[in-house]
């Protein structure tokens, strides 16, 4: 029995491999470093989906298909936006994605991937009473998301930074949300239900909900003098420091390094002091965690620098988890298609530790 399924291998995949000892992430035969910041999100999604769907895409043809599908998703918005807009952004996204159908005339992987930026931008605007903006099918996912959110075209630097982030988080082995999506797919419930399940798992603070709290932590610490006492008090109280620790990585999460570079590249447009302050917090947290949990090898995870990149892009904290889904949705879709091809229902067993019926007298 393995509570938490540590060390259990529950699926075979050609999509991604997480090497926790060497701090390496391989995406369909490529190291993360060979893709992030080099290939566009659509090109990497096309690589992940190759061989699974009814259509083979290149980066360019997938960008076109996603552009058209964003228009379809936009039409779905109006009837539900009032209800979805009253929820938290990630709950609103859950509701809107649930309204999509596997029976739509476009492949469900394309529809659901295209829908996420349309819905997230509309929900973020709804918070401040602004109407949703229709997508521009000529743009890539990153550029169109920023434009739909802000109402003006984003700079090349911002588009590049967000696009690099989307590639960095696109897939990551059998993490909790991907596993959830695969379990649902294994029952043949379909793409949309599987992706909605993935989003539900991503929402939790131990998975994709961490970056907002990372910024809350930086704000609460406030000054360089307060770093050590603040962190020490939290660790002593048994709290988890957001942005640190990982089930698989025993060394630094390679995605943290990619995103640290992205955050530094934005330092000109954002607050360089914030990034330097965060680096001091990171260094102190690693020192204190090593001392407090000597057997555990806790290091920086993807969420720490995600927080800084998304903040430098001036995105509202409340949508950080949903923005994670903008990238990860393509990975979920790939895993769903792979699982559907595998065809075996995922059905582990549990160890019963409850009471047994009394023996008949
Ligand atoms: N801060 C302080 N202590 C920690 C942290 C942390 N961030 N992470 C783990 N620990 C401690 C645990 O309290 C535990 O200590 P104990 O044995 O004295 O009780 C020990 O290290 C081992 O922890 P586990 O719970 O076994 O680690 P697990 O592999 O289950 O959890 C997880 C991994 C959930 C990511 C955890 O490290 C955590 O909660 N981190 C903070 C939240 C976070 O940053 N999440 C984002 C992860 S990346 C992603 O999902 C995209």
mmCIF file of C-alpha atoms and ligand atoms in Angstrom:
data_model
loop_
_atom_site.group_PDB
_atom_site.id
_atom_site.type_symbol
_atom_site.label_atom_id
_atom_site.label_comp_id
_atom_site.label_asym_id
_atom_site.label_seq_id
_atom_site.Cartn_x
_atom_site.Cartn_y
_atom_site.Cartn_z
ATOM 1 C CA UNK A 1 0.000 0.000 0.000
ATOM 2 C CA UNK A 2 1.230 3.487 -0.807
ATOM 3 C CA UNK A 3 -0.805 6.352 0.592
ATOM 4 C CA UNK A 4 -0.269 9.267 -1.777
ATOM 5 C CA UNK A 5 0.892 6.726 -4.418
ATOM 6 C CA UNK A 6 4.568 7.664 -3.914
ATOM 7 C CA UNK A 7 6.741 5.557 -6.215
ATOM 8 C CA UNK A 8 3.717 3.913 -7.870
ATOM 9 C CA UNK A 9 3.923 3.850 -11.661
ATOM 10 C CA UNK A 10 0.291 4.018 -12.806
ATOM 11 C CA UNK A 11 0.618 4.794 -16.527
ATOM 12 C CA UNK A 12 2.949 4.561 -19.491
ATOM 13 C CA UNK A 13 3.379 7.772 -21.420
ATOM 14 C CA UNK A 14 5.351 9.135 -24.346
ATOM 15 C CA UNK A 15 4.481 12.695 -23.322
ATOM 16 C CA UNK A 16 6.789 13.785 -20.520
ATOM 17 C CA UNK A 17 9.304 12.527 -17.986
ATOM 18 C CA UNK A 18 10.220 14.124 -14.673
ATOM 19 C CA UNK A 19 13.673 13.141 -13.406
ATOM 20 C CA UNK A 20 13.515 14.172 -9.775
ATOM 21 C CA UNK A 21 17.117 13.298 -8.934
ATOM 22 C CA UNK A 22 18.718 15.206 -11.814
ATOM 23 C CA UNK A 23 16.187 18.051 -11.955
ATOM 24 C CA UNK A 24 15.323 17.328 -15.567
ATOM 25 C CA UNK A 25 12.003 17.624 -17.441
ATOM 26 C CA UNK A 26 11.702 15.929 -20.833
ATOM 27 C CA UNK A 27 8.772 16.813 -23.101
ATOM 28 C CA UNK A 28 8.293 14.249 -25.871
ATOM 29 C CA UNK A 29 12.002 13.779 -26.454
ATOM 30 C CA UNK A 30 13.133 17.354 -25.764
ATOM 31 C CA UNK A 31 14.609 18.901 -22.641
ATOM 32 C CA UNK A 32 12.485 21.755 -21.350
ATOM 33 C CA UNK A 33 15.364 24.162 -22.073
ATOM 34 C CA UNK A 34 15.237 23.235 -25.771
ATOM 35 C CA UNK A 35 11.590 24.299 -26.026
ATOM 36 C CA UNK A 36 10.797 27.031 -23.450
ATOM 37 C CA UNK A 37 11.475 30.441 -24.964
ATOM 38 C CA UNK A 38 12.382 28.808 -28.281
ATOM 39 C CA UNK A 39 9.187 27.241 -29.612
ATOM 40 C CA UNK A 40 5.740 28.808 -29.292
ATOM 41 C CA UNK A 41 3.091 27.218 -27.075
ATOM 42 C CA UNK A 42 1.136 26.070 -30.158
ATOM 43 C CA UNK A 43 4.213 24.313 -31.602
ATOM 44 C CA UNK A 44 4.874 22.439 -28.340
ATOM 45 C CA UNK A 45 1.182 21.523 -28.009
ATOM 46 C CA UNK A 46 1.290 20.168 -31.588
ATOM 47 C CA UNK A 47 4.311 18.043 -30.614
ATOM 48 C CA UNK A 48 2.460 16.633 -27.591
ATOM 49 C CA UNK A 49 -0.679 15.864 -29.597
ATOM 50 C CA UNK A 50 1.130 14.311 -32.583
ATOM 51 C CA UNK A 51 -0.269 10.908 -33.467
ATOM 52 C CA UNK A 52 -3.259 11.069 -31.110
ATOM 53 C CA UNK A 53 -6.058 13.061 -32.704
ATOM 54 C CA UNK A 54 -7.882 12.784 -36.020
ATOM 55 C CA UNK A 55 -5.813 15.737 -37.333
ATOM 56 C CA UNK A 56 -2.024 16.181 -37.359
ATOM 57 C CA UNK A 57 -1.053 19.759 -36.573
ATOM 58 C CA UNK A 58 2.021 21.877 -37.086
ATOM 59 C CA UNK A 59 2.513 24.818 -34.734
ATOM 60 C CA UNK A 60 1.093 27.122 -37.430
ATOM 61 C CA UNK A 61 -1.955 25.000 -38.277
ATOM 62 C CA UNK A 62 -2.748 24.484 -34.591
ATOM 63 C CA UNK A 63 -2.483 28.264 -34.037
ATOM 64 C CA UNK A 64 -5.051 28.748 -36.823
ATOM 65 C CA UNK A 65 -7.368 26.058 -35.422
ATOM 66 C CA UNK A 66 -7.115 27.512 -31.910
ATOM 67 C CA UNK A 67 -7.779 31.027 -33.229
ATOM 68 C CA UNK A 68 -11.019 29.874 -34.876
ATOM 69 C CA UNK A 69 -12.016 27.840 -31.826
ATOM 70 C CA UNK A 70 -11.541 30.870 -29.541
ATOM 71 C CA UNK A 71 -14.343 32.481 -31.564
ATOM 72 C CA UNK A 72 -16.596 29.472 -30.904
ATOM 73 C CA UNK A 73 -15.757 29.566 -27.190
ATOM 74 C CA UNK A 74 -16.570 33.292 -27.079
ATOM 75 C CA UNK A 75 -20.096 32.529 -28.320
ATOM 76 C CA UNK A 76 -20.553 30.135 -25.380
ATOM 77 C CA UNK A 77 -19.741 32.877 -22.885
ATOM 78 C CA UNK A 78 -22.719 35.197 -22.835
ATOM 79 C CA UNK A 79 -25.457 33.000 -21.336
ATOM 80 C CA UNK A 80 -23.271 31.945 -18.397
ATOM 81 C CA UNK A 81 -20.965 34.877 -17.752
ATOM 82 C CA UNK A 82 -23.211 36.530 -15.150
ATOM 83 C CA UNK A 83 -23.327 33.364 -13.025
ATOM 84 C CA UNK A 84 -19.667 32.454 -13.606
ATOM 85 C CA UNK A 85 -18.536 36.015 -12.891
ATOM 86 C CA UNK A 86 -20.027 35.846 -9.397
ATOM 87 C CA UNK A 87 -17.716 32.942 -8.489
ATOM 88 C CA UNK A 88 -13.960 33.010 -7.862
ATOM 89 C CA UNK A 89 -12.089 33.067 -11.195
ATOM 90 C CA UNK A 90 -11.114 29.402 -11.074
ATOM 91 C CA UNK A 91 -14.634 28.365 -10.068
ATOM 92 C CA UNK A 92 -15.989 30.506 -12.905
ATOM 93 C CA UNK A 93 -13.598 28.781 -15.303
ATOM 94 C CA UNK A 94 -14.794 25.397 -14.015
ATOM 95 C CA UNK A 95 -18.392 26.362 -14.736
ATOM 96 C CA UNK A 96 -17.694 27.722 -18.210
ATOM 97 C CA UNK A 97 -15.558 24.761 -19.282
ATOM 98 C CA UNK A 98 -18.319 22.426 -18.096
ATOM 99 C CA UNK A 99 -20.669 24.093 -20.569
ATOM 100 C CA UNK A 100 -18.611 22.841 -23.543
ATOM 101 C CA UNK A 101 -19.593 19.669 -25.346
ATOM 102 C CA UNK A 102 -17.563 16.784 -26.734
ATOM 103 C CA UNK A 103 -20.104 16.713 -29.546
ATOM 104 C CA UNK A 104 -19.128 20.162 -30.897
ATOM 105 C CA UNK A 105 -18.076 20.154 -34.567
ATOM 106 C CA UNK A 106 -14.435 20.987 -33.684
ATOM 107 C CA UNK A 107 -12.105 18.466 -32.012
ATOM 108 C CA UNK A 108 -12.694 18.741 -28.243
ATOM 109 C CA UNK A 109 -8.939 19.047 -27.518
ATOM 110 C CA UNK A 110 -8.811 22.157 -29.721
ATOM 111 C CA UNK A 111 -12.041 23.599 -28.344
ATOM 112 C CA UNK A 112 -11.125 23.222 -24.687
ATOM 113 C CA UNK A 113 -7.560 24.522 -25.167
ATOM 114 C CA UNK A 114 -8.866 27.543 -27.078
ATOM 115 C CA UNK A 115 -11.628 28.185 -24.558
ATOM 116 C CA UNK A 116 -9.389 28.627 -21.502
ATOM 117 C CA UNK A 117 -7.829 32.020 -22.449
ATOM 118 C CA UNK A 118 -11.197 33.337 -23.675
ATOM 119 C CA UNK A 119 -12.938 32.382 -20.431
ATOM 120 C CA UNK A 120 -10.138 33.477 -18.088
ATOM 121 C CA UNK A 121 -9.860 36.912 -19.733
ATOM 122 C CA UNK A 122 -13.644 37.391 -19.671
ATOM 123 C CA UNK A 123 -13.875 36.361 -15.997
ATOM 124 C CA UNK A 124 -11.028 38.681 -14.993
ATOM 125 C CA UNK A 125 -12.737 41.589 -16.756
ATOM 126 C CA UNK A 126 -16.100 40.717 -15.184
ATOM 127 C CA UNK A 127 -14.603 41.277 -11.702
ATOM 128 C CA UNK A 128 -14.189 44.968 -12.533
ATOM 129 C CA UNK A 129 -17.464 45.222 -14.438
ATOM 130 C CA UNK A 130 -15.853 45.259 -17.891
ATOM 131 C CA UNK A 131 -17.424 43.476 -20.877
ATOM 132 C CA UNK A 132 -15.568 40.567 -22.491
ATOM 133 C CA UNK A 133 -13.602 41.314 -25.648
ATOM 134 C CA UNK A 134 -13.898 39.008 -28.672
ATOM 135 C CA UNK A 135 -10.778 37.052 -29.632
ATOM 136 C CA UNK A 136 -8.516 37.914 -32.553
ATOM 137 C CA UNK A 137 -8.006 34.636 -34.454
ATOM 138 C CA UNK A 138 -4.806 35.925 -36.065
ATOM 139 C CA UNK A 139 -2.942 36.025 -32.745
ATOM 140 C CA UNK A 140 -1.351 33.227 -30.736
ATOM 141 C CA UNK A 141 -2.892 32.076 -27.465
ATOM 142 C CA UNK A 142 -0.529 34.159 -25.274
ATOM 143 C CA UNK A 143 -0.863 37.387 -27.259
ATOM 144 C CA UNK A 144 -4.633 37.091 -27.626
ATOM 145 C CA UNK A 145 -5.127 36.286 -23.954
ATOM 146 C CA UNK A 146 -3.220 39.412 -22.869
ATOM 147 C CA UNK A 147 -5.101 41.527 -25.417
ATOM 148 C CA UNK A 148 -8.521 40.165 -24.395
ATOM 149 C CA UNK A 149 -7.632 40.755 -20.747
ATOM 150 C CA UNK A 150 -6.179 44.250 -21.022
ATOM 151 C CA UNK A 151 -8.069 45.655 -23.995
ATOM 152 C CA UNK A 152 -4.840 46.710 -25.741
ATOM 153 C CA UNK A 153 -2.182 44.667 -27.571
ATOM 154 C CA UNK A 154 0.599 43.402 -25.308
ATOM 155 C CA UNK A 155 4.280 44.216 -25.888
ATOM 156 C CA UNK A 156 6.469 41.580 -27.565
ATOM 157 C CA UNK A 157 8.354 41.135 -24.271
ATOM 158 C CA UNK A 158 5.148 40.344 -22.385
ATOM 159 C CA UNK A 159 3.879 37.958 -25.068
ATOM 160 C CA UNK A 160 7.244 36.165 -25.127
ATOM 161 C CA UNK A 161 7.296 35.898 -21.324
ATOM 162 C CA UNK A 162 3.769 34.487 -21.098
ATOM 163 C CA UNK A 163 4.368 32.129 -24.012
ATOM 164 C CA UNK A 164 7.534 30.810 -22.307
ATOM 165 C CA UNK A 165 5.549 30.311 -19.104
ATOM 166 C CA UNK A 166 2.808 28.376 -20.951
ATOM 167 C CA UNK A 167 5.404 26.037 -22.472
ATOM 168 C CA UNK A 168 7.156 25.636 -19.114
ATOM 169 C CA UNK A 169 3.996 24.346 -17.413
ATOM 170 C CA UNK A 170 2.469 22.518 -20.404
ATOM 171 C CA UNK A 171 3.031 19.009 -19.061
ATOM 172 C CA UNK A 172 4.684 17.355 -16.101
ATOM 173 C CA UNK A 173 4.286 13.606 -15.847
ATOM 174 C CA UNK A 174 1.558 12.148 -13.701
ATOM 175 C CA UNK A 175 0.962 15.157 -11.435
ATOM 176 C CA UNK A 176 -2.312 15.256 -9.466
ATOM 177 C CA UNK A 177 -4.367 17.096 -12.100
ATOM 178 C CA UNK A 178 -3.081 15.017 -15.018
ATOM 179 C CA UNK A 179 -3.684 11.821 -13.084
ATOM 180 C CA UNK A 180 -7.220 13.002 -12.322
ATOM 181 C CA UNK A 181 -7.823 13.757 -16.009
ATOM 182 C CA UNK A 182 -6.500 10.314 -16.973
ATOM 183 C CA UNK A 183 -8.692 8.539 -14.403
ATOM 184 C CA UNK A 184 -11.757 10.274 -15.828
ATOM 185 C CA UNK A 185 -10.647 9.602 -19.411
ATOM 186 C CA UNK A 186 -10.176 5.918 -18.534
ATOM 187 C CA UNK A 187 -13.924 5.637 -17.901
ATOM 188 C CA UNK A 188 -14.492 7.020 -21.444
ATOM 189 C CA UNK A 189 -16.236 10.079 -20.040
ATOM 190 C CA UNK A 190 -14.716 12.241 -22.789
ATOM 191 C CA UNK A 191 -12.282 15.138 -23.174
ATOM 192 C CA UNK A 192 -14.318 17.949 -21.634
ATOM 193 C CA UNK A 193 -15.194 16.044 -18.434
ATOM 194 C CA UNK A 194 -11.584 14.891 -18.079
ATOM 195 C CA UNK A 195 -10.190 18.418 -18.458
ATOM 196 C CA UNK A 196 -12.754 19.845 -16.029
ATOM 197 C CA UNK A 197 -11.628 17.170 -13.526
ATOM 198 C CA UNK A 198 -8.010 18.158 -14.110
ATOM 199 C CA UNK A 199 -8.860 21.791 -13.379
ATOM 200 C CA UNK A 200 -10.633 20.803 -10.160
ATOM 201 C CA UNK A 201 -7.453 19.084 -8.948
ATOM 202 C CA UNK A 202 -5.243 21.966 -10.075
ATOM 203 C CA UNK A 203 -7.278 24.402 -7.998
ATOM 204 C CA UNK A 204 -5.925 23.178 -4.647
ATOM 205 C CA UNK A 205 -3.234 25.168 -2.826
ATOM 206 C CA UNK A 206 -0.895 22.172 -2.762
ATOM 207 C CA UNK A 207 -0.913 22.001 -6.585
ATOM 208 C CA UNK A 208 -1.745 24.961 -8.843
ATOM 209 C CA UNK A 209 -3.095 27.261 -6.175
ATOM 210 C CA UNK A 210 0.305 28.130 -4.698
ATOM 211 C CA UNK A 211 1.536 31.191 -6.658
ATOM 212 C CA UNK A 212 -0.997 33.666 -5.250
ATOM 213 C CA UNK A 213 -0.026 32.662 -1.696
ATOM 214 C CA UNK A 214 3.676 33.016 -2.671
ATOM 215 C CA UNK A 215 3.052 36.717 -3.294
ATOM 216 C CA UNK A 216 0.977 36.962 -0.120
ATOM 217 C CA UNK A 217 4.017 35.558 1.699
ATOM 218 C CA UNK A 218 6.386 38.109 0.110
ATOM 219 C CA UNK A 219 3.979 40.907 1.061
ATOM 220 C CA UNK A 220 3.610 39.638 4.618
ATOM 221 C CA UNK A 221 7.400 39.436 5.063
ATOM 222 C CA UNK A 222 7.670 42.988 3.760
ATOM 223 C CA UNK A 223 11.261 43.927 4.619
ATOM 224 C CA UNK A 224 14.668 42.202 4.351
ATOM 225 C CA UNK A 225 15.094 42.247 8.155
ATOM 226 C CA UNK A 226 11.841 40.357 8.582
ATOM 227 C CA UNK A 227 12.720 37.500 6.212
ATOM 228 C CA UNK A 228 14.368 35.086 8.650
ATOM 229 C CA UNK A 229 12.104 35.683 11.665
ATOM 230 C CA UNK A 230 8.952 35.427 9.534
ATOM 231 C CA UNK A 231 9.991 32.210 7.794
ATOM 232 C CA UNK A 232 11.302 30.692 11.003
ATOM 233 C CA UNK A 233 8.012 31.377 12.805
ATOM 234 C CA UNK A 234 5.988 29.729 10.014
ATOM 235 C CA UNK A 235 8.180 26.650 9.886
ATOM 236 C CA UNK A 236 8.083 26.369 13.684
ATOM 237 C CA UNK A 237 4.264 26.583 13.547
ATOM 238 C CA UNK A 238 4.284 23.574 11.164
ATOM 239 C CA UNK A 239 3.102 25.624 8.166
ATOM 240 C CA UNK A 240 4.226 24.957 4.592
ATOM 241 C CA UNK A 241 6.108 27.630 2.733
ATOM 242 C CA UNK A 242 4.396 28.068 -0.609
ATOM 243 C CA UNK A 243 6.667 27.579 -3.628
ATOM 244 C CA UNK A 244 8.920 25.018 -1.932
ATOM 245 C CA UNK A 245 8.932 21.223 -1.882
ATOM 246 C CA UNK A 246 7.866 18.703 -4.487
ATOM 247 C CA UNK A 247 6.806 15.075 -4.527
ATOM 248 C CA UNK A 248 9.245 14.102 -7.280
ATOM 249 C CA UNK A 249 12.051 16.672 -7.371
ATOM 250 C CA UNK A 250 14.774 16.112 -4.822
ATOM 251 C CA UNK A 251 16.750 18.939 -6.375
ATOM 252 C CA UNK A 252 15.677 22.262 -7.815
ATOM 253 C CA UNK A 253 12.660 22.136 -10.157
ATOM 254 C CA UNK A 254 14.117 22.932 -13.627
ATOM 255 C CA UNK A 255 11.023 25.001 -14.389
ATOM 256 C CA UNK A 256 11.997 27.353 -11.562
ATOM 257 C CA UNK A 257 15.230 28.199 -13.406
ATOM 258 C CA UNK A 258 13.451 28.873 -16.708
ATOM 259 C CA UNK A 259 10.960 31.135 -14.961
ATOM 260 C CA UNK A 260 13.627 32.876 -12.916
ATOM 261 C CA UNK A 261 15.237 33.899 -16.230
ATOM 262 C CA UNK A 262 11.864 35.067 -17.542
ATOM 263 C CA UNK A 263 11.262 37.103 -14.377
ATOM 264 C CA UNK A 264 14.729 38.658 -14.727
ATOM 265 C CA UNK A 265 14.015 39.496 -18.391
ATOM 266 C CA UNK A 266 10.941 41.401 -17.254
ATOM 267 C CA UNK A 267 12.810 43.222 -14.506
ATOM 268 C CA UNK A 268 13.173 46.240 -16.811
ATOM 269 C CA UNK A 269 9.432 46.533 -17.189
ATOM 270 C CA UNK A 270 8.602 45.403 -13.664
ATOM 271 C CA UNK A 271 10.039 46.033 -10.264
ATOM 272 C CA UNK A 272 13.608 44.715 -10.124
ATOM 273 C CA UNK A 273 13.683 45.230 -6.354
ATOM 274 C CA UNK A 274 10.795 42.804 -5.965
ATOM 275 C CA UNK A 275 12.749 40.090 -7.782
ATOM 276 C CA UNK A 276 15.886 40.712 -5.699
ATOM 277 C CA UNK A 277 13.777 40.597 -2.532
ATOM 278 C CA UNK A 278 12.191 37.320 -3.661
ATOM 279 C CA UNK A 279 15.648 35.860 -4.274
ATOM 280 C CA UNK A 280 16.640 36.733 -0.700
ATOM 281 C CA UNK A 281 13.458 35.072 0.584
ATOM 282 C CA UNK A 282 14.205 32.001 -1.538
ATOM 283 C CA UNK A 283 17.769 31.718 -0.238
ATOM 284 C CA UNK A 284 16.663 32.067 3.400
ATOM 285 C CA UNK A 285 13.774 29.616 2.964
ATOM 286 C CA UNK A 286 16.082 26.979 1.482
ATOM 287 C CA UNK A 287 18.550 27.419 4.347
ATOM 288 C CA UNK A 288 15.851 27.227 7.023
ATOM 289 C CA UNK A 289 13.988 24.296 5.412
ATOM 290 C CA UNK A 290 17.241 22.318 5.141
ATOM 291 C CA UNK A 291 17.821 22.905 8.844
ATOM 292 C CA UNK A 292 14.218 22.192 9.931
ATOM 293 C CA UNK A 293 13.598 19.148 7.661
ATOM 294 C CA UNK A 294 17.048 17.637 7.206
ATOM 295 C CA UNK A 295 15.784 14.345 5.725
ATOM 296 C CA UNK A 296 13.515 15.857 3.095
ATOM 297 C CA UNK A 297 15.578 17.807 0.506
ATOM 298 C CA UNK A 298 13.021 20.566 -0.006
ATOM 299 C CA UNK A 299 13.886 22.902 -2.878
ATOM 300 C CA UNK A 300 12.259 25.684 -4.892
ATOM 301 C CA UNK A 301 9.368 24.551 -7.084
ATOM 302 C CA UNK A 302 7.809 26.044 -10.220
ATOM 303 C CA UNK A 303 5.267 28.099 -8.311
ATOM 304 C CA UNK A 304 7.759 30.433 -6.628
ATOM 305 C CA UNK A 305 8.951 32.041 -9.856
ATOM 306 C CA UNK A 306 5.567 31.592 -11.544
ATOM 307 C CA UNK A 307 4.311 34.075 -8.983
ATOM 308 C CA UNK A 308 6.995 36.599 -9.921
ATOM 309 C CA UNK A 309 6.510 36.192 -13.680
ATOM 310 C CA UNK A 310 2.736 36.570 -13.473
ATOM 311 C CA UNK A 311 3.087 39.553 -11.152
ATOM 312 C CA UNK A 312 5.589 41.196 -13.515
ATOM 313 C CA UNK A 313 3.022 40.689 -16.292
ATOM 314 C CA UNK A 314 0.638 42.649 -14.119
ATOM 315 C CA UNK A 315 -1.901 39.819 -13.970
ATOM 316 C CA UNK A 316 -4.310 39.863 -11.043
ATOM 317 C CA UNK A 317 -3.345 37.401 -8.293
ATOM 318 C CA UNK A 318 -6.833 35.924 -8.288
ATOM 319 C CA UNK A 319 -6.376 34.472 -11.787
ATOM 320 C CA UNK A 320 -2.930 32.863 -11.310
ATOM 321 C CA UNK A 321 -4.302 29.305 -11.031
ATOM 322 C CA UNK A 322 -6.444 29.817 -14.121
ATOM 323 C CA UNK A 323 -3.432 31.129 -16.033
ATOM 324 C CA UNK A 324 -1.591 27.926 -15.094
ATOM 325 C CA UNK A 325 -4.495 26.077 -16.752
ATOM 326 C CA UNK A 326 -3.904 28.088 -19.953
ATOM 327 C CA UNK A 327 -0.684 26.127 -20.398
ATOM 328 C CA UNK A 328 -1.501 22.835 -18.688
ATOM 329 C CA UNK A 329 -4.747 22.295 -20.620
ATOM 330 C CA UNK A 330 -2.729 21.179 -23.665
ATOM 331 C CA UNK A 331 -0.927 18.587 -21.517
ATOM 332 C CA UNK A 332 -4.191 17.345 -20.009
ATOM 333 C CA UNK A 333 -5.664 17.024 -23.499
ATOM 334 C CA UNK A 334 -2.644 15.025 -24.688
ATOM 335 C CA UNK A 335 -2.874 12.670 -21.693
ATOM 336 C CA UNK A 336 -6.610 12.219 -22.212
ATOM 337 C CA UNK A 337 -6.038 11.233 -25.850
ATOM 338 C CA UNK A 338 -3.218 8.875 -24.819
ATOM 339 C CA UNK A 339 -5.360 7.328 -22.076
ATOM 340 C CA UNK A 340 -8.322 6.888 -24.425
ATOM 341 C CA UNK A 341 -6.042 4.968 -26.739
ATOM 342 C CA UNK A 342 -4.777 2.801 -23.848
ATOM 343 C CA UNK A 343 -8.371 1.883 -23.063
ATOM 344 C CA UNK A 344 -7.984 0.245 -19.636
ATOM 345 C CA UNK A 345 -10.023 1.701 -16.778
ATOM 346 C CA UNK A 346 -7.894 2.962 -13.861
ATOM 347 C CA UNK A 347 -9.241 1.204 -10.828
ATOM 348 C CA UNK A 348 -6.872 0.671 -7.893
ATOM 349 C CA UNK A 349 -7.886 -0.976 -4.625
ATOM 350 C CA UNK A 350 -8.151 0.310 -1.074
ATOM 351 C CA UNK A 351 -7.214 -1.373 2.189
ATOM 352 C CA UNK A 352 -10.298 -1.650 4.370
ATOM 353 C CA UNK A 353 -9.541 -0.597 7.958
ATOM 354 C CA UNK A 354 -13.163 -0.079 9.131
ATOM 355 C CA UNK A 355 -15.187 -2.361 11.369
ATOM 356 C CA UNK A 356 -16.260 -5.807 10.170
ATOM 357 C CA UNK A 357 -19.854 -7.031 10.555
ATOM 358 C CA UNK A 358 -20.331 -8.924 13.790
ATOM 359 C CA UNK A 359 -20.331 -12.659 13.273
ATOM 360 C CA UNK A 360 -23.854 -14.132 13.406
ATOM 361 C CA UNK A 361 -24.579 -15.642 16.831
HETATM 362 N N1 LIG B 1 7.297 24.036 3.666
HETATM 363 C C1 LIG B 1 7.570 23.453 4.862
HETATM 364 N N2 LIG B 1 7.623 22.129 5.035
HETATM 365 C C2 LIG B 1 7.363 21.362 3.966
HETATM 366 C C3 LIG B 1 7.086 21.892 2.697
HETATM 367 C C4 LIG B 1 7.056 23.299 2.571
HETATM 368 N N3 LIG B 1 6.785 23.880 1.403
HETATM 369 N N4 LIG B 1 6.878 20.890 1.828
HETATM 370 C C5 LIG B 1 7.019 19.756 2.511
HETATM 371 N N5 LIG B 1 7.315 20.041 3.804
HETATM 372 C C6 LIG B 1 7.578 19.108 4.874
HETATM 373 C C7 LIG B 1 6.302 18.421 5.338
HETATM 374 O O1 LIG B 1 5.668 19.146 6.357
HETATM 375 C C8 LIG B 1 6.835 17.104 5.796
HETATM 376 O O2 LIG B 1 7.444 17.271 7.076
HETATM 377 P P1 LIG B 1 7.223 16.193 8.238
HETATM 378 O O3 LIG B 1 7.705 14.883 7.669
HETATM 379 O O4 LIG B 1 8.049 16.740 9.349
HETATM 380 O O5 LIG B 1 5.745 16.181 8.493
HETATM 381 C C9 LIG B 1 7.962 16.817 4.826
HETATM 382 O O6 LIG B 1 8.424 18.076 4.361
HETATM 383 C C10 LIG B 1 7.570 15.971 3.633
HETATM 384 O O7 LIG B 1 6.407 16.496 3.100
HETATM 385 P P2 LIG B 1 5.383 15.667 2.274
HETATM 386 O O8 LIG B 1 4.015 16.093 2.676
HETATM 387 O O9 LIG B 1 5.690 14.206 2.296
HETATM 388 O O10 LIG B 1 5.671 16.152 0.816
HETATM 389 P P3 LIG B 1 4.760 15.795 -0.388
HETATM 390 O O11 LIG B 1 5.610 15.167 -1.410
HETATM 391 O O12 LIG B 1 3.564 15.045 0.023
HETATM 392 O O13 LIG B 1 4.254 17.233 -0.823
HETATM 393 C C11 LIG B 1 4.037 19.311 -1.811
HETATM 394 C C12 LIG B 1 4.694 17.923 -1.908
HETATM 395 C C13 LIG B 1 2.509 19.149 -1.704
HETATM 396 C C14 LIG B 1 4.345 20.085 -3.083
HETATM 397 C C15 LIG B 1 4.589 20.035 -0.564
HETATM 398 O O14 LIG B 1 5.979 20.183 -0.673
HETATM 399 C C16 LIG B 1 3.926 21.374 -0.316
HETATM 400 O O15 LIG B 1 2.877 21.420 0.306
HETATM 401 N N6 LIG B 1 4.553 22.506 -0.813
HETATM 402 C C17 LIG B 1 3.954 23.804 -0.629
HETATM 403 C C18 LIG B 1 2.844 24.048 -1.671
HETATM 404 C C19 LIG B 1 3.410 24.263 -3.063
HETATM 405 O O16 LIG B 1 4.365 25.002 -3.280
HETATM 406 N N7 LIG B 1 2.756 23.610 -4.037
HETATM 407 C C20 LIG B 1 3.126 23.684 -5.462
HETATM 408 C C21 LIG B 1 3.789 22.421 -5.917
HETATM 409 S S1 LIG B 1 4.294 22.489 -7.614
HETATM 410 C C22 LIG B 1 2.874 22.136 -8.492
HETATM 411 O O17 LIG B 1 2.062 21.370 -8.061
HETATM 412 C C23 LIG B 1 2.643 22.796 -9.771
#
